[in-house]
Amino acid sequence: MKCMQRQLKLSRSEESLCYARSQKVIQVNSKLLGMEGDHELQFLLQGGELLKVRSTSWIKPRYFRLQADCKTMWQQSKKTFNTNQTFSLEDISEVRAGRQSEGLRKYTEEQVEGRCFSIIFKDRHKNLDLMASSEEQAKQWISSLEKMISNINSLNSQQKTEHWIFSCLTKADKNKDDKLTQSEVKDFFSMINIDVDDHYTEMLFKECDKSESGYLDGKEIEHFYKLLTHREEIDVIYGEYAQTTGFMSPEHLLNFLVKEQREKATLADAHKIIEKYEPDENAKEKKMLSKDGFLMYLQQPDTFILSPEHKEVYQDMCQPLNHYFISSSHNTYLMEDQLKGPSSTEGYVRALMKGCRCVELDCWDGSDDEPVIYHGYTLTSKILFKDVIKAIKEYAFKTSDYPVILSLENHCSVKQQAVMAHHLSSILGSALITSPLGEGIPTNFPSPEELKGKFLLKGKRLNKLEAAADNDTDVTEEEEESIGENEQKEEEKSKKKKKLQLAKELSDMVIYCKSVHFQGFEYARQKQSFYEMSSLKEGEAMKLTEESANACIRHNMEKLTRIYPAGYRTDSSNYNPVPLWNAGFQIVALNFQTACTGMDVNQGRFLVNGKSGYILKPSYMRDIATEFDPITVTRGDWLKHKVLHVMIISAQQLPKVNQRKSSIVDPVVKVEIDGVTADVAVKETYVIENNGFKPAWNENFQFNVYVPDLALVRFVVEDYDCTSVNEFVGQYTLPFNSLQMGYRHVPLLNKNGDLLPSARLFVHIMVLDAE
């Protein structure tokens, strides 16, 4: 009995000690997040029960609680927490109140609307549909999660690094005694993606173990952190400009900004930087910038490689619509492949939130006289047309205010087309353009500025705008896409054009984007109105680009053209959109659900101009007399080219590709230029073995860029593998003309295009005129 009592006391003592350590970890992390004593944080740390909804027969209680790292949610199904059932708050894209997901709308009743909410993830994980016990509880969960996500996203680079390293240090402390042994230090190195030999670990450990106790604690761990995060390259740059007093004066800082960063800065700007970023109050009082303050400044997003002026809408948005490249999605409803994957309104939400301005709707007759959307003649699932329009209305203008084009692939009967017209009218209301802007028959496209907050319908029309309405309900149906092999074979047997019955009320909604068959540039120029546009398969468009790029450019000065992936891309793969943009094609549609280089480049193209989804073409692609040809342009032609100098200096906090403890990244950096034929180039650094934490290269590259307006610069980090293909680590793509010069950090995105919180490159950029 006494033995049991001693064990119970020991168990309670350990539990008390564990609780105290957990509170200490929470205290440190909440301080980093600026949320000490915050009510919302305490609510999440305490946790609570929610109903997880998967179907009408699968609605089960789950206990959710925030871990001590203040960024990981834990999920409990029975009596104990399953550590595998976790997700990071950093991976959440949105917390959506109400029954606003397909699952909740399908599997719950309207009366529980206020108790429901969904957690939407950035990657391709399924939504987490949840139901609270009351509306008040649901509001508390939503507000608490949103506040935590906002605070995490608001951390600067240095704070994110501190948060991440502290979390790794906590995990490395296996016996939770707030001390690090030499063995735990070695494990910590593996966690932060660096492999060091035992000799180096021992040397660093002894340097920090001032007390010679055999472990690190308190100030010794702080010293260890400072040694770990010390960056020699920053020392060199700082030392070059802070030569007199060991600190950087406003005059020194101004010299750095003007000479190195090529900024149009003033002495007043230098004083503002010191006031804002210098952490040492004594140095700030003396108007001096310390090395820590200098690094803090260089880690601010506005000092990164992307010009801050280009983050906002900076281009002329009053040009005709066809003078812009337009971010466009193909088969937007599909979440996976083209043959058997699920269709979902979530596909539209994700595309629109990424700034997509042209979405596709494949419309077919459904049951109960309700049209559906799916990939015809395949096993893809079906969703209601009206649900898609509701989702589009809800999310169309959250990222961009500029117009959204609804590209209809219409296979419905006249009866259900009338239903489509009703839904479009009743749901979109006055936001849907149903008549030309201004007085009389238009002779040119309106501008994105004039169409702000509006929807344009692209589809078949019974007649031209210029013609009086008639009673004919037949139009020739030109299939835009190969939907299935059986249909293809039938079409090959019969050369006859099919007739599509078209409802007048739907036809009348097509104003500026009437779909017509492409019959050549000369026919389009002579016979077609400006608003009559064609859709081309990628193969046909690529052939036109290669054979007559200048003719493509001239055609697209007057008309809109849409390009879409070939039918053989059943895996939802993508083509390279750059050659098609180079030929002036505006609506180059990609499979947004597929992570690939094509989508990276698309995201890079539309990264600027406020992520509006519209990029103004260069002036020589808007001049009808242009002789520009992206295939043949070379040095000595009508443009004076630029020379890009890139120095890849270092990287910080690269993520592990493989989460195994022994797996360490061997990073290699590629710099790619994509643009006109003469500009396409790739160069790469040497490989650094076993160091993803802070590898350094100091390697220089030079590129000739003949058409800067169309060039994109892509930084790619890969994990080198001598036996197979390198594995992707992260990338960042941006327009050449949006580069900031000087010493710049390059944020890195994961394969889905989402920001990797702490990972970045450090580079030096210089752009010079060719001699």
PDB file of N, CA and C in Angstrom, residues 15 18-19 22-23 26 39-51 61-89 92 117 119 128 130 137 141 144-145 148 152:
ATOM      1  N   GLU A  15       3.505  14.851 -12.990  1.00  0.00           N
ATOM      2  CA  GLU A  15       2.445  15.547 -13.713  1.00  0.00           C
ATOM      3  C   GLU A  15       2.510  17.046 -13.458  1.00  0.00           C
ATOM      4  N   CYS A  18       5.510  18.443 -15.309  1.00  0.00           N
ATOM      5  CA  CYS A  18       5.199  18.491 -16.746  1.00  0.00           C
ATOM      6  C   CYS A  18       4.304  19.683 -17.052  1.00  0.00           C
ATOM      7  N   TYR A  19       3.311  19.923 -16.156  1.00  0.00           N
ATOM      8  CA  TYR A  19       2.409  21.056 -16.355  1.00  0.00           C
ATOM      9  C   TYR A  19       3.179  22.376 -16.279  1.00  0.00           C
ATOM     10  N   SER A  22       5.136  22.864 -19.398  1.00  0.00           N
ATOM     11  CA  SER A  22       4.226  23.210 -20.487  1.00  0.00           C
ATOM     12  C   SER A  22       3.828  24.676 -20.405  1.00  0.00           C
ATOM     13  N   GLN A  23       3.554  25.155 -19.189  1.00  0.00           N
ATOM     14  CA  GLN A  23       3.189  26.561 -19.004  1.00  0.00           C
ATOM     15  C   GLN A  23       4.332  27.491 -19.382  1.00  0.00           C
ATOM     16  N   ILE A  26       4.424  27.626 -23.135  1.00  0.00           N
ATOM     17  CA  ILE A  26       3.303  28.473 -23.577  1.00  0.00           C
ATOM     18  C   ILE A  26       3.627  29.940 -23.358  1.00  0.00           C
ATOM     19  N   HIS A  39      -7.332  36.115 -24.198  1.00  0.00           N
ATOM     20  CA  HIS A  39      -8.504  35.264 -23.954  1.00  0.00           C
ATOM     21  C   HIS A  39      -8.668  34.195 -25.039  1.00  0.00           C
ATOM     22  N   GLU A  40      -8.517  34.606 -26.310  1.00  0.00           N
ATOM     23  CA  GLU A  40      -8.677  33.654 -27.412  1.00  0.00           C
ATOM     24  C   GLU A  40      -7.631  32.554 -27.359  1.00  0.00           C
ATOM     25  N   LEU A  41      -6.389  32.919 -27.025  1.00  0.00           N
ATOM     26  CA  LEU A  41      -5.323  31.923 -26.909  1.00  0.00           C
ATOM     27  C   LEU A  41      -5.644  30.935 -25.787  1.00  0.00           C
ATOM     28  N   GLN A  42      -6.085  31.446 -24.637  1.00  0.00           N
ATOM     29  CA  GLN A  42      -6.412  30.579 -23.504  1.00  0.00           C
ATOM     30  C   GLN A  42      -7.557  29.633 -23.840  1.00  0.00           C
ATOM     31  N   PHE A  43      -8.520  30.127 -24.610  1.00  0.00           N
ATOM     32  CA  PHE A  43      -9.649  29.281 -25.025  1.00  0.00           C
ATOM     33  C   PHE A  43      -9.162  28.099 -25.852  1.00  0.00           C
ATOM     34  N   LEU A  44      -8.273  28.355 -26.803  1.00  0.00           N
ATOM     35  CA  LEU A  44      -7.769  27.274 -27.656  1.00  0.00           C
ATOM     36  C   LEU A  44      -6.867  26.320 -26.887  1.00  0.00           C
ATOM     37  N   LEU A  45      -6.086  26.845 -25.936  1.00  0.00           N
ATOM     38  CA  LEU A  45      -5.213  25.986 -25.132  1.00  0.00           C
ATOM     39  C   LEU A  45      -6.040  25.048 -24.250  1.00  0.00           C
ATOM     40  N   GLN A  46      -7.166  25.547 -23.789  1.00  0.00           N
ATOM     41  CA  GLN A  46      -8.059  24.716 -22.978  1.00  0.00           C
ATOM     42  C   GLN A  46      -8.764  23.686 -23.861  1.00  0.00           C
ATOM     43  N   GLY A  47      -9.142  24.110 -25.066  1.00  0.00           N
ATOM     44  CA  GLY A  47      -9.776  23.198 -26.011  1.00  0.00           C
ATOM     45  C   GLY A  47     -11.227  22.929 -25.708  1.00  0.00           C
ATOM     46  N   GLY A  48     -11.828  22.081 -26.521  1.00  0.00           N
ATOM     47  CA  GLY A  48     -13.231  21.733 -26.321  1.00  0.00           C
ATOM     48  C   GLY A  48     -13.702  20.732 -27.355  1.00  0.00           C
ATOM     49  N   GLU A  49     -14.924  20.269 -27.146  1.00  0.00           N
ATOM     50  CA  GLU A  49     -15.483  19.237 -28.015  1.00  0.00           C
ATOM     51  C   GLU A  49     -16.269  19.855 -29.168  1.00  0.00           C
ATOM     52  N   LEU A  50     -16.064  19.308 -30.348  1.00  0.00           N
ATOM     53  CA  LEU A  50     -16.797  19.696 -31.542  1.00  0.00           C
ATOM     54  C   LEU A  50     -17.256  18.438 -32.257  1.00  0.00           C
ATOM     55  N   LEU A  51     -18.294  18.565 -33.054  1.00  0.00           N
ATOM     56  CA  LEU A  51     -18.738  17.445 -33.884  1.00  0.00           C
ATOM     57  C   LEU A  51     -18.064  17.551 -35.243  1.00  0.00           C
ATOM     58  N   PRO A  61     -18.138  13.103 -32.228  1.00  0.00           N
ATOM     59  CA  PRO A  61     -17.474  14.085 -31.362  1.00  0.00           C
ATOM     60  C   PRO A  61     -15.954  13.942 -31.410  1.00  0.00           C
ATOM     61  N   ARG A  62     -15.290  15.073 -31.424  1.00  0.00           N
ATOM     62  CA  ARG A  62     -13.832  15.120 -31.378  1.00  0.00           C
ATOM     63  C   ARG A  62     -13.413  16.253 -30.452  1.00  0.00           C
ATOM     64  N   TYR A  63     -12.357  16.024 -29.708  1.00  0.00           N
ATOM     65  CA  TYR A  63     -11.852  17.064 -28.805  1.00  0.00           C
ATOM     66  C   TYR A  63     -10.648  17.735 -29.470  1.00  0.00           C
ATOM     67  N   PHE A  64     -10.700  19.055 -29.588  1.00  0.00           N
ATOM     68  CA  PHE A  64      -9.623  19.813 -30.226  1.00  0.00           C
ATOM     69  C   PHE A  64      -8.949  20.708 -29.187  1.00  0.00           C
ATOM     70  N   ARG A  65      -7.607  20.783 -29.272  1.00  0.00           N
ATOM     71  CA  ARG A  65      -6.865  21.613 -28.319  1.00  0.00           C
ATOM     72  C   ARG A  65      -5.573  22.095 -28.962  1.00  0.00           C
ATOM     73  N   LEU A  66      -5.207  23.328 -28.648  1.00  0.00           N
ATOM     74  CA  LEU A  66      -3.960  23.897 -29.145  1.00  0.00           C
ATOM     75  C   LEU A  66      -2.799  23.409 -28.289  1.00  0.00           C
ATOM     76  N   GLN A  67      -1.716  22.990 -28.948  1.00  0.00           N
ATOM     77  CA  GLN A  67      -0.534  22.532 -28.224  1.00  0.00           C
ATOM     78  C   GLN A  67       0.258  23.709 -27.665  1.00  0.00           C
ATOM     79  N   ALA A  68       1.235  23.379 -26.835  1.00  0.00           N
ATOM     80  CA  ALA A  68       2.031  24.406 -26.155  1.00  0.00           C
ATOM     81  C   ALA A  68       2.855  25.255 -27.122  1.00  0.00           C
ATOM     82  N   ASP A  69       3.104  24.730 -28.348  1.00  0.00           N
ATOM     83  CA  ASP A  69       3.866  25.538 -29.307  1.00  0.00           C
ATOM     84  C   ASP A  69       3.034  26.674 -29.899  1.00  0.00           C
ATOM     85  N   CYS A  70       1.763  26.709 -29.540  1.00  0.00           N
ATOM     86  CA  CYS A  70       0.823  27.768 -29.952  1.00  0.00           C
ATOM     87  C   CYS A  70       0.619  27.838 -31.460  1.00  0.00           C
ATOM     88  N   LYS A  71       0.889  26.749 -32.153  1.00  0.00           N
ATOM     89  CA  LYS A  71       0.606  26.750 -33.589  1.00  0.00           C
ATOM     90  C   LYS A  71       0.108  25.404 -34.112  1.00  0.00           C
ATOM     91  N   THR A  72       0.082  24.374 -33.260  1.00  0.00           N
ATOM     92  CA  THR A  72      -0.359  23.046 -33.693  1.00  0.00           C
ATOM     93  C   THR A  72      -1.622  22.643 -32.958  1.00  0.00           C
ATOM     94  N   MET A  73      -2.649  22.276 -33.720  1.00  0.00           N
ATOM     95  CA  MET A  73      -3.900  21.791 -33.126  1.00  0.00           C
ATOM     96  C   MET A  73      -3.857  20.276 -33.017  1.00  0.00           C
ATOM     97  N   TRP A  74      -4.289  19.802 -31.869  1.00  0.00           N
ATOM     98  CA  TRP A  74      -4.315  18.371 -31.565  1.00  0.00           C
ATOM     99  C   TRP A  74      -5.758  17.907 -31.599  1.00  0.00           C
ATOM    100  N   GLN A  75      -5.999  16.704 -32.081  1.00  0.00           N
ATOM    101  CA  GLN A  75      -7.352  16.178 -32.218  1.00  0.00           C
ATOM    102  C   GLN A  75      -7.469  14.882 -31.428  1.00  0.00           C
ATOM    103  N   GLN A  76      -8.482  14.779 -30.582  1.00  0.00           N
ATOM    104  CA  GLN A  76      -8.681  13.604 -29.740  1.00  0.00           C
ATOM    105  C   GLN A  76      -9.986  12.917 -30.104  1.00  0.00           C
ATOM    106  N   SER A  77      -9.901  11.606 -30.321  1.00  0.00           N
ATOM    107  CA  SER A  77     -11.110  10.881 -30.684  1.00  0.00           C
ATOM    108  C   SER A  77     -11.716  10.121 -29.511  1.00  0.00           C
ATOM    109  N   LYS A  78     -10.875   9.582 -28.622  1.00  0.00           N
ATOM    110  CA  LYS A  78     -11.424   8.823 -27.491  1.00  0.00           C
ATOM    111  C   LYS A  78     -10.889   9.387 -26.178  1.00  0.00           C
ATOM    112  N   LYS A  79     -10.040   8.614 -25.504  1.00  0.00           N
ATOM    113  CA  LYS A  79      -9.538   9.058 -24.208  1.00  0.00           C
ATOM    114  C   LYS A  79      -8.167   9.703 -24.292  1.00  0.00           C
ATOM    115  N   THR A  80      -7.415   9.328 -25.305  1.00  0.00           N
ATOM    116  CA  THR A  80      -6.052   9.850 -25.408  1.00  0.00           C
ATOM    117  C   THR A  80      -5.874  10.587 -26.717  1.00  0.00           C
ATOM    118  N   PHE A  81      -4.943  11.532 -26.719  1.00  0.00           N
ATOM    119  CA  PHE A  81      -4.647  12.275 -27.935  1.00  0.00           C
ATOM    120  C   PHE A  81      -3.795  11.429 -28.863  1.00  0.00           C
ATOM    121  N   ASN A  82      -4.123  11.477 -30.131  1.00  0.00           N
ATOM    122  CA  ASN A  82      -3.324  10.806 -31.159  1.00  0.00           C
ATOM    123  C   ASN A  82      -2.422  11.857 -31.792  1.00  0.00           C
ATOM    124  N   THR A  83      -1.106  11.727 -31.572  1.00  0.00           N
ATOM    125  CA  THR A  83      -0.184  12.767 -32.038  1.00  0.00           C
ATOM    126  C   THR A  83      -0.150  12.874 -33.550  1.00  0.00           C
ATOM    127  N   ASN A  84      -0.617  11.843 -34.238  1.00  0.00           N
ATOM    128  CA  ASN A  84      -0.649  11.914 -35.701  1.00  0.00           C
ATOM    129  C   ASN A  84      -1.826  12.761 -36.201  1.00  0.00           C
ATOM    130  N   GLN A  85      -2.833  12.942 -35.346  1.00  0.00           N
ATOM    131  CA  GLN A  85      -4.016  13.712 -35.719  1.00  0.00           C
ATOM    132  C   GLN A  85      -3.795  15.177 -35.355  1.00  0.00           C
ATOM    133  N   THR A  86      -2.874  15.802 -36.034  1.00  0.00           N
ATOM    134  CA  THR A  86      -2.574  17.201 -35.773  1.00  0.00           C
ATOM    135  C   THR A  86      -2.547  17.979 -37.075  1.00  0.00           C
ATOM    136  N   PHE A  87      -2.709  19.284 -36.961  1.00  0.00           N
ATOM    137  CA  PHE A  87      -2.501  20.155 -38.109  1.00  0.00           C
ATOM    138  C   PHE A  87      -1.990  21.499 -37.602  1.00  0.00           C
ATOM    139  N   SER A  88      -1.248  22.171 -38.450  1.00  0.00           N
ATOM    140  CA  SER A  88      -0.652  23.452 -38.075  1.00  0.00           C
ATOM    141  C   SER A  88      -1.573  24.599 -38.454  1.00  0.00           C
ATOM    142  N   LEU A  89      -1.646  25.597 -37.590  1.00  0.00           N
ATOM    143  CA  LEU A  89      -2.422  26.798 -37.900  1.00  0.00           C
ATOM    144  C   LEU A  89      -1.847  27.516 -39.117  1.00  0.00           C
ATOM    145  N   ILE A  92      -3.625  26.696 -42.447  1.00  0.00           N
ATOM    146  CA  ILE A  92      -5.032  27.060 -42.640  1.00  0.00           C
ATOM    147  C   ILE A  92      -5.133  28.256 -43.576  1.00  0.00           C
ATOM    148  N   PHE A 117     -19.011  25.541 -38.819  1.00  0.00           N
ATOM    149  CA  PHE A 117     -17.905  26.257 -39.465  1.00  0.00           C
ATOM    150  C   PHE A 117     -16.963  25.237 -40.091  1.00  0.00           C
ATOM    151  N   ILE A 119     -12.851  24.527 -41.531  1.00  0.00           N
ATOM    152  CA  ILE A 119     -11.440  24.918 -41.603  1.00  0.00           C
ATOM    153  C   ILE A 119     -10.948  24.522 -42.987  1.00  0.00           C
ATOM    154  N   LEU A 128     -12.079  20.593 -43.093  1.00  0.00           N
ATOM    155  CA  LEU A 128     -12.490  20.037 -41.808  1.00  0.00           C
ATOM    156  C   LEU A 128     -13.819  20.701 -41.459  1.00  0.00           C
ATOM    157  N   LEU A 130     -17.008  21.204 -39.133  1.00  0.00           N
ATOM    158  CA  LEU A 130     -17.227  21.059 -37.692  1.00  0.00           C
ATOM    159  C   LEU A 130     -18.540  21.713 -37.267  1.00  0.00           C
ATOM    160  N   GLN A 137     -20.575  29.180 -28.987  1.00  0.00           N
ATOM    161  CA  GLN A 137     -19.341  28.393 -29.023  1.00  0.00           C
ATOM    162  C   GLN A 137     -18.701  28.431 -30.410  1.00  0.00           C
ATOM    163  N   TRP A 141     -14.896  29.740 -31.290  1.00  0.00           N
ATOM    164  CA  TRP A 141     -13.889  28.970 -32.019  1.00  0.00           C
ATOM    165  C   TRP A 141     -13.401  29.742 -33.246  1.00  0.00           C
ATOM    166  N   SER A 144     -11.317  32.889 -32.236  1.00  0.00           N
ATOM    167  CA  SER A 144     -10.038  32.498 -31.634  1.00  0.00           C
ATOM    168  C   SER A 144      -9.062  31.981 -32.680  1.00  0.00           C
ATOM    169  N   LEU A 145      -9.560  31.129 -33.563  1.00  0.00           N
ATOM    170  CA  LEU A 145      -8.698  30.596 -34.627  1.00  0.00           C
ATOM    171  C   LEU A 145      -8.232  31.712 -35.563  1.00  0.00           C
ATOM    172  N   MET A 148      -5.505  33.819 -33.878  1.00  0.00           N
ATOM    173  CA  MET A 148      -4.227  33.107 -33.819  1.00  0.00           C
ATOM    174  C   MET A 148      -3.544  33.087 -35.177  1.00  0.00           C
ATOM    175  N   ILE A 152       0.044  34.795 -36.148  1.00  0.00           N
ATOM    176  CA  ILE A 152       1.151  33.988 -36.688  1.00  0.00           C
ATOM    177  C   ILE A 152       1.612  34.554 -38.025  1.00  0.00           C
TER     178      ILE A 152
END
